[in-house]
CSV table of C-alpha atoms in Angstrom, one decimal:
chain,number,residue,atom,x,y,z
A,91,MET,CA,0.0,0.0,0.0
A,92,MET,CA,2.8,2.4,0.9
A,93,LYS,CA,4.5,1.9,-2.4
A,94,GLU,CA,1.3,2.6,-4.2
A,95,GLN,CA,1.1,5.8,-2.3
A,96,LEU,CA,4.6,6.7,-3.3
A,97,ILE,CA,3.7,6.4,-6.9
A,98,ARG,CA,0.6,8.4,-6.4
A,99,GLU,CA,2.6,11.1,-4.6
A,100,VAL,CA,4.9,11.5,-7.6
A,101,ASP,CA,2.0,11.5,-10.1
A,102,ALA,CA,0.4,14.3,-8.0
A,103,LEU,CA,3.6,16.4,-8.5
A,104,ALA,CA,3.8,15.8,-12.3
A,105,GLU,CA,2.8,19.3,-13.5
A,106,GLU,CA,5.0,21.0,-10.9
A,107,LEU,CA,8.0,18.9,-11.7
A,108,GLU,CA,7.5,19.4,-15.4
A,109,ALA,CA,7.3,23.1,-14.9
A,110,LEU,CA,10.5,23.0,-12.8
A,111,SER,CA,12.4,21.1,-15.4
A,112,GLN,CA,11.2,23.5,-18.1
A,113,LYS,CA,12.3,26.5,-16.0
A,114,LEU,CA,15.8,25.0,-15.6
A,115,TYR,CA,15.9,24.3,-19.3
A,116,ASP,CA,14.9,27.8,-20.3
A,117,HIS,CA,17.5,29.4,-18.0
A,118,PRO,CA,20.6,27.2,-18.2
A,119,GLU,CA,23.5,28.1,-15.9
A,120,VAL,CA,27.0,26.6,-16.1
A,121,ALA,CA,29.0,25.2,-13.2
A,122,PHE,CA,29.1,27.3,-10.1
A,123,GLU,CA,26.8,29.9,-11.7
A,124,GLU,CA,23.5,28.1,-11.0
A,125,HIS,CA,22.2,30.8,-8.7
A,126,ARG,CA,18.7,30.9,-10.1
A,127,ALA,CA,18.4,27.1,-10.3
A,128,CYS,CA,19.6,26.7,-6.7
A,129,GLU,CA,17.1,29.3,-5.5
A,130,TRP,CA,14.2,28.0,-7.4
A,131,LEU,CA,14.8,24.4,-6.1
A,132,SER,CA,15.3,25.7,-2.6
A,133,GLU,CA,12.1,27.8,-2.6
A,134,TYR,CA,10.1,24.9,-4.1
A,135,LEU,CA,11.3,22.5,-1.3
A,136,GLU,CA,10.6,25.1,1.4
A,137,ASN,CA,7.1,25.4,0.1
A,138,LYS,CA,6.8,21.6,0.5
A,139,GLY,CA,7.8,21.7,4.2
A,140,PHE,CA,11.6,21.3,4.0
A,141,GLU,CA,14.2,23.2,5.9
A,142,VAL,CA,16.7,24.3,3.3
A,143,GLU,CA,20.3,25.3,4.0
A,144,ARG,CA,21.6,27.4,1.2
A,145,GLN,CA,25.4,27.6,0.4
A,146,ALA,CA,25.7,24.2,1.9
A,147,GLY,CA,29.2,23.1,2.7
A,148,GLY,CA,30.4,26.6,1.8
A,149,VAL,CA,29.5,26.1,-1.9
A,150,ASP,CA,27.5,29.1,-3.1
A,151,THR,CA,25.1,27.2,-5.4
A,152,ALA,CA,24.6,24.1,-3.2
A,153,PHE,CA,21.8,23.4,-0.9
A,154,TYR,CA,20.8,20.8,1.8
A,155,ALA,CA,17.2,20.1,2.4
A,156,LYS,CA,15.7,18.1,5.2
A,157,LEU,CA,12.5,17.6,7.1
A,158,PRO,CA,12.3,19.6,10.3
A,159,GLY,CA,13.6,17.6,13.3
A,160,GLN,CA,14.5,14.5,11.2
A,161,ASP,CA,18.2,13.5,11.3
A,162,ALA,CA,18.0,9.8,12.2
A,163,THR,CA,20.1,7.2,10.6
A,164,PRO,CA,20.0,5.4,8.3
A,165,LYS,CA,19.8,8.4,6.1
A,166,VAL,CA,19.4,8.4,2.3
A,167,ALA,CA,20.3,11.3,0.1
A,168,PHE,CA,18.7,12.2,-3.2
A,169,LEU,CA,21.2,14.1,-5.4
A,170,ALA,CA,20.0,16.9,-7.6
A,171,GLU,CA,22.3,18.1,-10.4
A,172,TYR,CA,21.3,21.3,-12.2
A,173,ASP,CA,24.4,22.8,-14.0
A,174,ALA,CA,24.2,23.2,-17.8
A,175,LEU,CA,26.8,22.9,-20.5
A,176,PRO,CA,28.3,26.0,-22.1
A,177,LYS,CA,26.4,27.0,-25.3
A,178,ILE,CA,24.6,23.7,-25.4
A,179,GLY,CA,22.4,24.2,-22.3
A,180,HIS,CA,20.9,21.1,-20.7
A,181,GLY,CA,22.5,18.7,-23.2
A,182,CYS,CA,23.3,16.4,-20.3
A,183,GLY,CA,19.7,16.4,-18.9
A,184,HIS,CA,20.4,17.9,-15.5
A,185,ASN,CA,17.1,19.6,-15.6
A,186,LEU,CA,15.5,16.2,-15.4
A,187,ILE,CA,17.9,15.0,-12.8
A,188,ALA,CA,17.0,17.9,-10.5
A,189,ALA,CA,13.3,17.5,-11.0
A,190,ALA,CA,13.4,13.7,-10.5
A,191,SER,CA,15.4,13.9,-7.3
A,192,VAL,CA,13.3,16.6,-5.8
A,193,GLY,CA,10.2,14.7,-6.7
A,194,ALA,CA,11.4,11.5,-5.2
A,195,GLY,CA,12.4,13.3,-2.0
A,196,ILE,CA,9.0,15.1,-1.6
A,197,ALA,CA,7.1,11.8,-2.3
A,198,LEU,CA,9.1,9.9,0.2
A,199,SER,CA,8.8,12.7,2.8
A,200,ARG,CA,5.1,12.0,2.9
A,201,CYS,CA,5.5,8.3,3.6
A,202,LEU,CA,8.0,8.3,6.4
A,203,ASP,CA,5.7,8.0,9.4
A,204,GLY,CA,6.8,5.2,11.7
A,205,ILE,CA,10.1,4.6,9.8
A,206,GLU,CA,13.4,4.6,11.6
A,207,GLY,CA,15.6,6.7,9.4
A,208,SER,CA,15.5,9.9,7.4
A,209,MET,CA,16.1,11.4,4.0
A,210,VAL,CA,17.7,14.6,2.6
A,211,ILE,CA,17.9,16.2,-0.8
A,212,VAL,CA,21.3,17.6,-1.6
A,213,GLY,CA,21.7,20.2,-4.4
A,214,THR,CA,25.1,19.3,-6.0
A,215,PRO,CA,26.3,22.0,-8.4
A,216,ALA,CA,29.1,21.9,-11.0
A,217,GLU,CA,29.1,18.2,-12.0
A,218,GLU,CA,30.3,19.2,-15.4
A,219,GLY,CA,34.0,19.6,-14.5
A,220,GLY,CA,33.7,21.5,-11.3
A,221,GLY,CA,33.5,18.7,-8.7
A,222,GLY,CA,30.7,20.1,-6.6
A,223,LYS,CA,30.1,16.7,-4.9
A,224,ILE,CA,33.8,16.5,-4.0
A,225,MET,CA,33.6,19.9,-2.3
A,226,LEU,CA,30.5,18.9,-0.4
A,227,LEU,CA,32.1,15.5,0.5
A,228,ASN,CA,35.2,17.3,1.8
A,229,ALA,CA,32.9,19.7,3.8
A,230,GLY,CA,31.3,16.8,5.6
A,231,ILE,CA,27.9,17.1,4.1
A,232,PHE,CA,27.7,13.3,3.5
A,233,ASP,CA,29.3,12.2,6.7
A,234,ASP,CA,26.1,10.7,8.1
A,235,VAL,CA,24.6,9.6,4.8
A,236,SER,CA,24.0,5.8,4.4
A,237,ALA,CA,23.1,5.7,0.7
A,238,ALA,CA,23.0,8.2,-2.1
A,239,LEU,CA,20.6,8.0,-5.1
A,240,MET,CA,20.2,9.8,-8.4
A,241,PHE,CA,19.3,9.0,-12.0
A,242,HIS,CA,20.7,10.2,-15.3
A,243,PRO,CA,18.9,10.5,-18.7
A,244,SER,CA,20.6,8.7,-21.5
A,245,SER,CA,20.1,6.9,-24.8
A,246,ARG,CA,20.1,3.5,-23.1
A,247,THR,CA,18.4,2.1,-20.0
A,248,VAL,CA,20.9,0.5,-17.6
A,249,VAL,CA,20.8,0.0,-13.9
A,250,GLY,CA,24.5,0.6,-13.3
A,251,ASN,CA,27.7,1.4,-15.2
A,252,ASP,CA,31.4,2.0,-14.4
A,253,ALA,CA,32.7,5.5,-14.6
A,254,LEU,CA,36.3,6.5,-15.3
A,255,GLY,CA,38.6,8.4,-13.0
A,256,ARG,CA,39.6,11.7,-14.5
A,257,ILE,CA,42.4,14.3,-14.2
A,258,LYS,CA,41.8,17.7,-15.6
A,259,PHE,CA,44.8,19.8,-16.3
A,260,THR,CA,46.2,22.7,-18.4
A,261,VAL,CA,49.4,23.0,-20.3
A,262,GLU,CA,51.0,26.3,-21.2
A,263,PHE,CA,54.0,26.9,-23.4
A,264,PHE,CA,56.1,30.1,-23.3
A,265,GLY,CA,58.2,31.3,-26.2
A,266,LYS,CA,59.4,34.5,-27.8
A,267,THR,CA,57.6,36.7,-30.4
A,268,ALA,CA,59.1,37.7,-33.7
A,269,HIS,CA,57.9,38.7,-37.2
A,270,ALA,CA,56.8,35.5,-38.8
A,271,SER,CA,58.0,36.5,-42.2
A,272,GLY,CA,60.7,39.2,-41.6
A,273,SER,CA,62.7,37.5,-38.8
A,274,PRO,CA,61.2,34.1,-37.9
A,275,GLU,CA,64.6,32.9,-36.8
A,276,ASP,CA,64.5,35.3,-33.8
A,277,GLY,CA,61.3,33.7,-32.4
A,278,VAL,CA,60.6,30.8,-30.2
A,279,ASN,CA,57.4,29.3,-31.4
A,280,ALA,CA,55.0,28.3,-28.6
A,281,LEU,CA,52.4,27.2,-31.2
A,282,ASP,CA,54.9,24.6,-32.5
A,283,ALA,CA,55.2,23.4,-29.0
A,284,VAL,CA,51.5,22.8,-28.4
A,285,VAL,CA,51.2,21.2,-31.9
A,286,ALA,CA,54.1,18.9,-31.0
A,287,PHE,CA,52.4,18.1,-27.7
A,288,PHE,CA,49.2,17.0,-29.4
A,289,SER,CA,51.2,15.1,-32.0
A,290,SER,CA,52.9,13.2,-29.3
A,291,ILE,CA,49.6,12.3,-27.7
A,292,GLY,CA,48.4,10.9,-31.0
A,293,LEU,CA,51.4,8.6,-31.1
A,294,LEU,CA,51.1,7.7,-27.5
A,295,ARG,CA,47.5,6.4,-27.9
A,296,GLN,CA,48.8,3.3,-29.8
A,297,GLN,CA,50.5,2.1,-26.7
A,298,LEU,CA,47.6,2.7,-24.2
A,299,LYS,CA,45.1,0.3,-22.8
A,300,ASN,CA,41.6,0.5,-24.1
A,301,GLU,CA,40.3,2.0,-20.9
A,302,ALA,CA,42.4,5.2,-21.3
A,303,ARG,CA,40.9,8.3,-22.8
A,304,ILE,CA,42.8,11.5,-23.6
A,305,HIS,CA,41.2,14.6,-25.1
A,306,GLY,CA,41.8,18.3,-25.1
A,307,ILE,CA,41.6,21.6,-26.9
A,308,ILE,CA,43.9,24.4,-27.7
A,309,THR,CA,42.5,27.3,-25.7
A,310,HIS,CA,45.1,29.9,-27.0
A,311,GLY,CA,47.0,29.4,-30.2
A,312,GLY,CA,48.4,32.9,-30.8
A,313,ASP,CA,47.1,36.3,-31.7
A,314,ALA,CA,48.1,37.0,-35.3
A,315,PRO,CA,49.3,34.9,-38.2
A,316,ASN,CA,52.3,37.2,-38.9
A,317,VAL,CA,53.6,37.0,-35.3
A,318,ILE,CA,55.4,34.0,-33.9
A,319,PRO,CA,53.3,33.1,-30.8
A,320,ASP,CA,55.0,33.5,-27.5
A,321,TYR,CA,52.2,31.9,-25.6
A,322,THR,CA,49.9,28.9,-26.2
A,323,ALA,CA,47.7,26.9,-23.9
A,324,ALA,CA,45.7,23.7,-23.9
A,325,ALA,CA,42.9,22.3,-21.6
A,326,MET,CA,43.2,18.6,-21.2
A,327,TYR,CA,41.3,15.6,-19.7
A,328,VAL,CA,42.9,12.2,-19.1
A,329,ARG,CA,40.7,9.3,-17.9
A,330,ALA,CA,41.1,5.7,-16.9
A,331,LEU,CA,39.2,3.1,-14.8
A,332,ASP,CA,42.2,2.1,-12.6
A,333,PRO,CA,43.5,5.0,-10.5
A,334,ALA,CA,47.1,3.7,-10.7
A,335,TYR,CA,46.9,3.5,-14.5
A,336,LEU,CA,45.4,6.9,-14.6
A,337,ASP,CA,48.5,8.2,-12.7
A,338,ASP,CA,50.7,6.3,-15.2
A,339,VAL,CA,49.1,7.9,-18.3
A,340,TYR,CA,49.2,11.3,-16.7
A,341,ALA,CA,52.9,10.9,-16.2
A,342,LYS,CA,53.3,10.0,-19.9
A,343,LEU,CA,51.4,13.2,-20.8
A,344,ASP,CA,53.7,15.1,-18.6
A,345,ASN,CA,56.6,13.7,-20.6
A,346,CYS,CA,54.8,14.6,-23.9
A,347,ALA,CA,54.6,18.2,-22.8
A,348,ASN,CA,58.1,18.4,-21.5
A,349,GLY,CA,59.4,16.7,-24.7
A,350,ALA,CA,57.5,19.3,-26.9
A,351,ALA,CA,59.0,22.1,-24.9
A,352,LEU,CA,62.5,20.7,-25.2
A,353,ALA,CA,62.1,20.2,-29.0
A,354,THR,CA,60.9,23.7,-29.6
A,355,GLY,CA,63.0,25.6,-27.1
A,356,THR,CA,60.0,26.8,-25.1
A,357,GLU,CA,59.2,26.7,-21.4
A,358,VAL,CA,56.2,24.7,-20.2
A,359,LYS,CA,53.9,24.9,-17.2
A,360,ILE,CA,51.6,22.0,-16.4
A,361,THR,CA,48.8,22.6,-13.8
A,362,PRO,CA,46.5,19.8,-12.7
A,363,ASN,CA,43.1,20.7,-11.4
A,364,PRO,CA,42.8,19.6,-7.7
A,365,MET,CA,39.2,18.3,-8.3
A,366,ARG,CA,40.2,14.9,-9.5
A,367,TYR,CA,37.3,12.6,-10.3
A,368,ALA,CA,37.5,9.1,-8.9
A,369,PRO,CA,36.2,5.9,-10.6
A,370,ARG,CA,32.7,4.9,-9.5
A,371,LYS,CA,32.5,2.2,-6.9
A,372,ARG,CA,29.3,0.3,-7.7
A,373,SER,CA,26.9,-0.9,-5.1
A,374,PHE,CA,25.5,-4.0,-6.7
A,375,GLU,CA,23.1,-4.7,-3.8
A,376,LEU,CA,21.5,-1.3,-4.3
A,377,GLU,CA,21.5,-1.8,-8.0
A,378,ARG,CA,19.7,-5.1,-7.7
A,379,LEU,CA,17.1,-3.4,-5.6
A,380,CYS,CA,16.8,-0.5,-8.0
A,381,ARG,CA,16.4,-2.9,-11.0
A,382,THR,CA,13.4,-4.6,-9.5
A,383,HIS,CA,11.6,-1.2,-9.4
A,384,MET,CA,12.8,-0.3,-12.9
A,385,GLU,CA,11.3,-3.5,-14.3
A,386,ALA,CA,8.2,-3.3,-12.2
A,387,LEU,CA,7.5,0.1,-13.7
A,388,GLY,CA,7.8,-1.3,-17.2
A,389,LEU,CA,11.4,-0.5,-18.2
A,390,THR,CA,13.5,-3.0,-20.2
A,391,VAL,CA,16.9,-2.9,-18.5
A,392,GLN,CA,19.8,-3.2,-21.0
A,393,GLU,CA,23.4,-4.2,-20.4
A,394,PRO,CA,26.0,-1.4,-20.6
A,395,LYS,CA,27.9,-1.0,-23.8
A,396,PRO,CA,31.6,-1.8,-23.4
A,397,GLY,CA,33.8,1.2,-23.5
A,398,LYS,CA,31.0,3.8,-23.4
A,399,LEU,CA,32.2,5.4,-20.2
A,400,GLY,CA,32.4,9.0,-18.9
A,401,SER,CA,33.4,10.5,-15.6
A,402,THR,CA,31.4,12.1,-12.8
A,403,ASP,CA,32.1,13.5,-9.3
A,404,LEU,CA,29.6,10.9,-8.0
A,405,GLY,CA,32.7,8.6,-8.4
A,406,ASN,CA,34.3,10.3,-5.4
A,407,LEU,CA,31.1,10.1,-3.3
A,408,SER,CA,30.6,6.5,-4.3
A,409,GLN,CA,34.0,5.7,-2.7
A,410,LYS,CA,32.7,6.8,0.6
A,411,VAL,CA,28.9,6.1,0.5
A,412,PRO,CA,27.0,3.3,-1.4
A,413,ALA,CA,25.4,5.0,-4.4
A,414,ILE,CA,23.4,4.3,-7.5
A,415,HIS,CA,23.2,6.1,-10.8
A,416,PRO,CA,20.7,4.3,-13.1
A,417,MET,CA,20.5,5.5,-16.7
A,418,ILE,CA,17.1,5.7,-18.4
A,419,ALA,CA,16.7,6.3,-22.1
A,420,ILE,CA,14.9,9.5,-23.2
A,421,MET,CA,16.0,9.3,-26.8
A,422,ASP,CA,17.2,6.9,-29.5
A,423,GLU,CA,20.7,5.4,-29.4
A,424,ASP,CA,21.9,7.4,-32.4
A,425,ILE,CA,21.6,10.7,-30.5
A,426,PRO,CA,24.8,11.6,-28.6
A,427,GLY,CA,24.9,13.0,-25.1
A,428,HIS,CA,26.1,16.5,-24.5
A,429,SER,CA,24.2,17.7,-27.6
A,430,VAL,CA,21.5,20.1,-28.5
A,431,ALA,CA,19.4,17.1,-29.6
A,432,MET,CA,19.7,15.6,-26.1
A,433,ALA,CA,18.7,18.9,-24.5
A,434,GLU,CA,15.6,19.0,-26.7
A,435,ALA,CA,14.8,15.4,-25.7
A,436,THR,CA,14.5,16.4,-22.1
A,437,LEU,CA,11.3,18.3,-23.0
A,438,SER,CA,9.8,15.6,-25.2
A,439,PRO,CA,6.9,13.5,-23.9
A,440,ARG,CA,9.3,10.6,-23.5
A,441,GLY,CA,11.7,12.8,-21.5
A,442,ARG,CA,8.9,14.0,-19.2
A,443,GLU,CA,7.6,10.5,-18.6
A,444,VAL,CA,11.1,9.3,-17.8
A,445,MET,CA,11.6,12.1,-15.3
A,446,LEU,CA,8.5,10.9,-13.4
A,447,THR,CA,9.4,7.2,-13.7
A,448,ALA,CA,12.8,8.0,-12.3
A,449,ALA,CA,11.4,9.9,-9.4
A,450,LYS,CA,9.3,6.8,-8.6
A,451,ILE,CA,12.2,4.4,-8.9
A,452,LEU,CA,14.4,6.5,-6.6
A,453,ALA,CA,11.6,6.9,-4.0
A,454,LEU,CA,10.7,3.2,-4.0
A,455,THR,CA,14.4,2.2,-3.8
A,456,ALA,CA,15.0,4.5,-0.9
A,457,TYR,CA,11.8,3.4,0.9
A,458,ASP,CA,12.8,-0.3,0.6
A,459,TYR,CA,16.3,0.6,1.9
A,460,LEU,CA,15.0,2.5,4.9
A,461,THR,CA,12.4,-0.1,5.9
A,462,SER,CA,14.6,-3.2,5.7
A,463,PRO,CA,17.5,-3.7,8.1
A,464,GLU,CA,18.4,-6.7,6.0
A,465,ILE,CA,18.9,-4.6,2.9
A,466,GLN,CA,20.8,-2.0,4.9
A,467,HIS,CA,23.1,-4.8,6.3
A,468,SER,CA,23.7,-6.4,2.9
A,469,VAL,CA,24.5,-3.0,1.2
A,470,ALA,CA,26.9,-2.0,4.0
A,471,GLN,CA,28.6,-5.4,4.1
A,472,GLU,CA,29.2,-5.4,0.3
A,473,PHE,CA,30.5,-1.9,0.5
A,474,GLN,CA,33.0,-2.7,3.3
A,475,GLN,CA,34.2,-5.8,1.4
A,476,THR,CA,34.9,-4.2,-1.9
């Protein structure tokens, strides 16, 4: 009966959640600039009876919402992401993620009478490269959380998937300007250095394991074609599933950069971003529980495609707290993520239906977890042993 009530509670929120998702879509904000999104979500939760701490963990666009007087353990956390991509907007579907997590939390909040435990909704900004969850984790926001739940829209429906660890870094080369035609011999070409760096990476890939991913862009390549550039820069990502191998590949990229500098007579500066994303530690016990609700609600769960992996700051949280991150298809498989087409799919009838289905799945999974000491024990035992 209570599970049926959870489903009804989500359905009753449908119009409001769709409007919230639409609002986030219409006003996309990139990492750490999600001021309106954070405020809209906070106000909405306050209107539903939650106490909301803004600037949670010292992060300007984060929030922590709980029911008044409820802090008991075990405690589940619904994670709301709401940052958008530059120029693309919500091409990763975070408008749906936020609405689904908020909907799941509100629905569950109305079904907690007599249950030992509590739930919170955490607004986690800057997943797209900023590491908001890492900052909140370091600030102690998740210290008393027993399980963390969120969903992600996708082109496939899977209950769980691996995620790669990731190091984000910049490479800068410093040379000497000269007239590119009149006196090129007097210059030290920083553009040659960054081109040599990327060429070295291309050759390096042949010797890497399949799990490794390297990609980057030249963020500054010079200022005029008739001037030998004295400064160039690149923004880089390197990813791998195994943390030790990630370090190994990063060291090779360091050699590529220093070799390019040596070959061109430039100076090089390599700056890693401190927000390093960890690989995801999967909670198979929670995933099995989640899968039962996915299938009960009519979803056909697929197997992950080998090699189709990204990175997320949920990886860091999953190393400390059992977490799930099911993916649910809102579009056909030929539509890529991080695209305008995916952003548009979040507003489709299918996208809106998936948002509500995801809210139900998260609420039902959390309810089962909170009401079953056996499930709590099996989840904790697996987590401690892996």
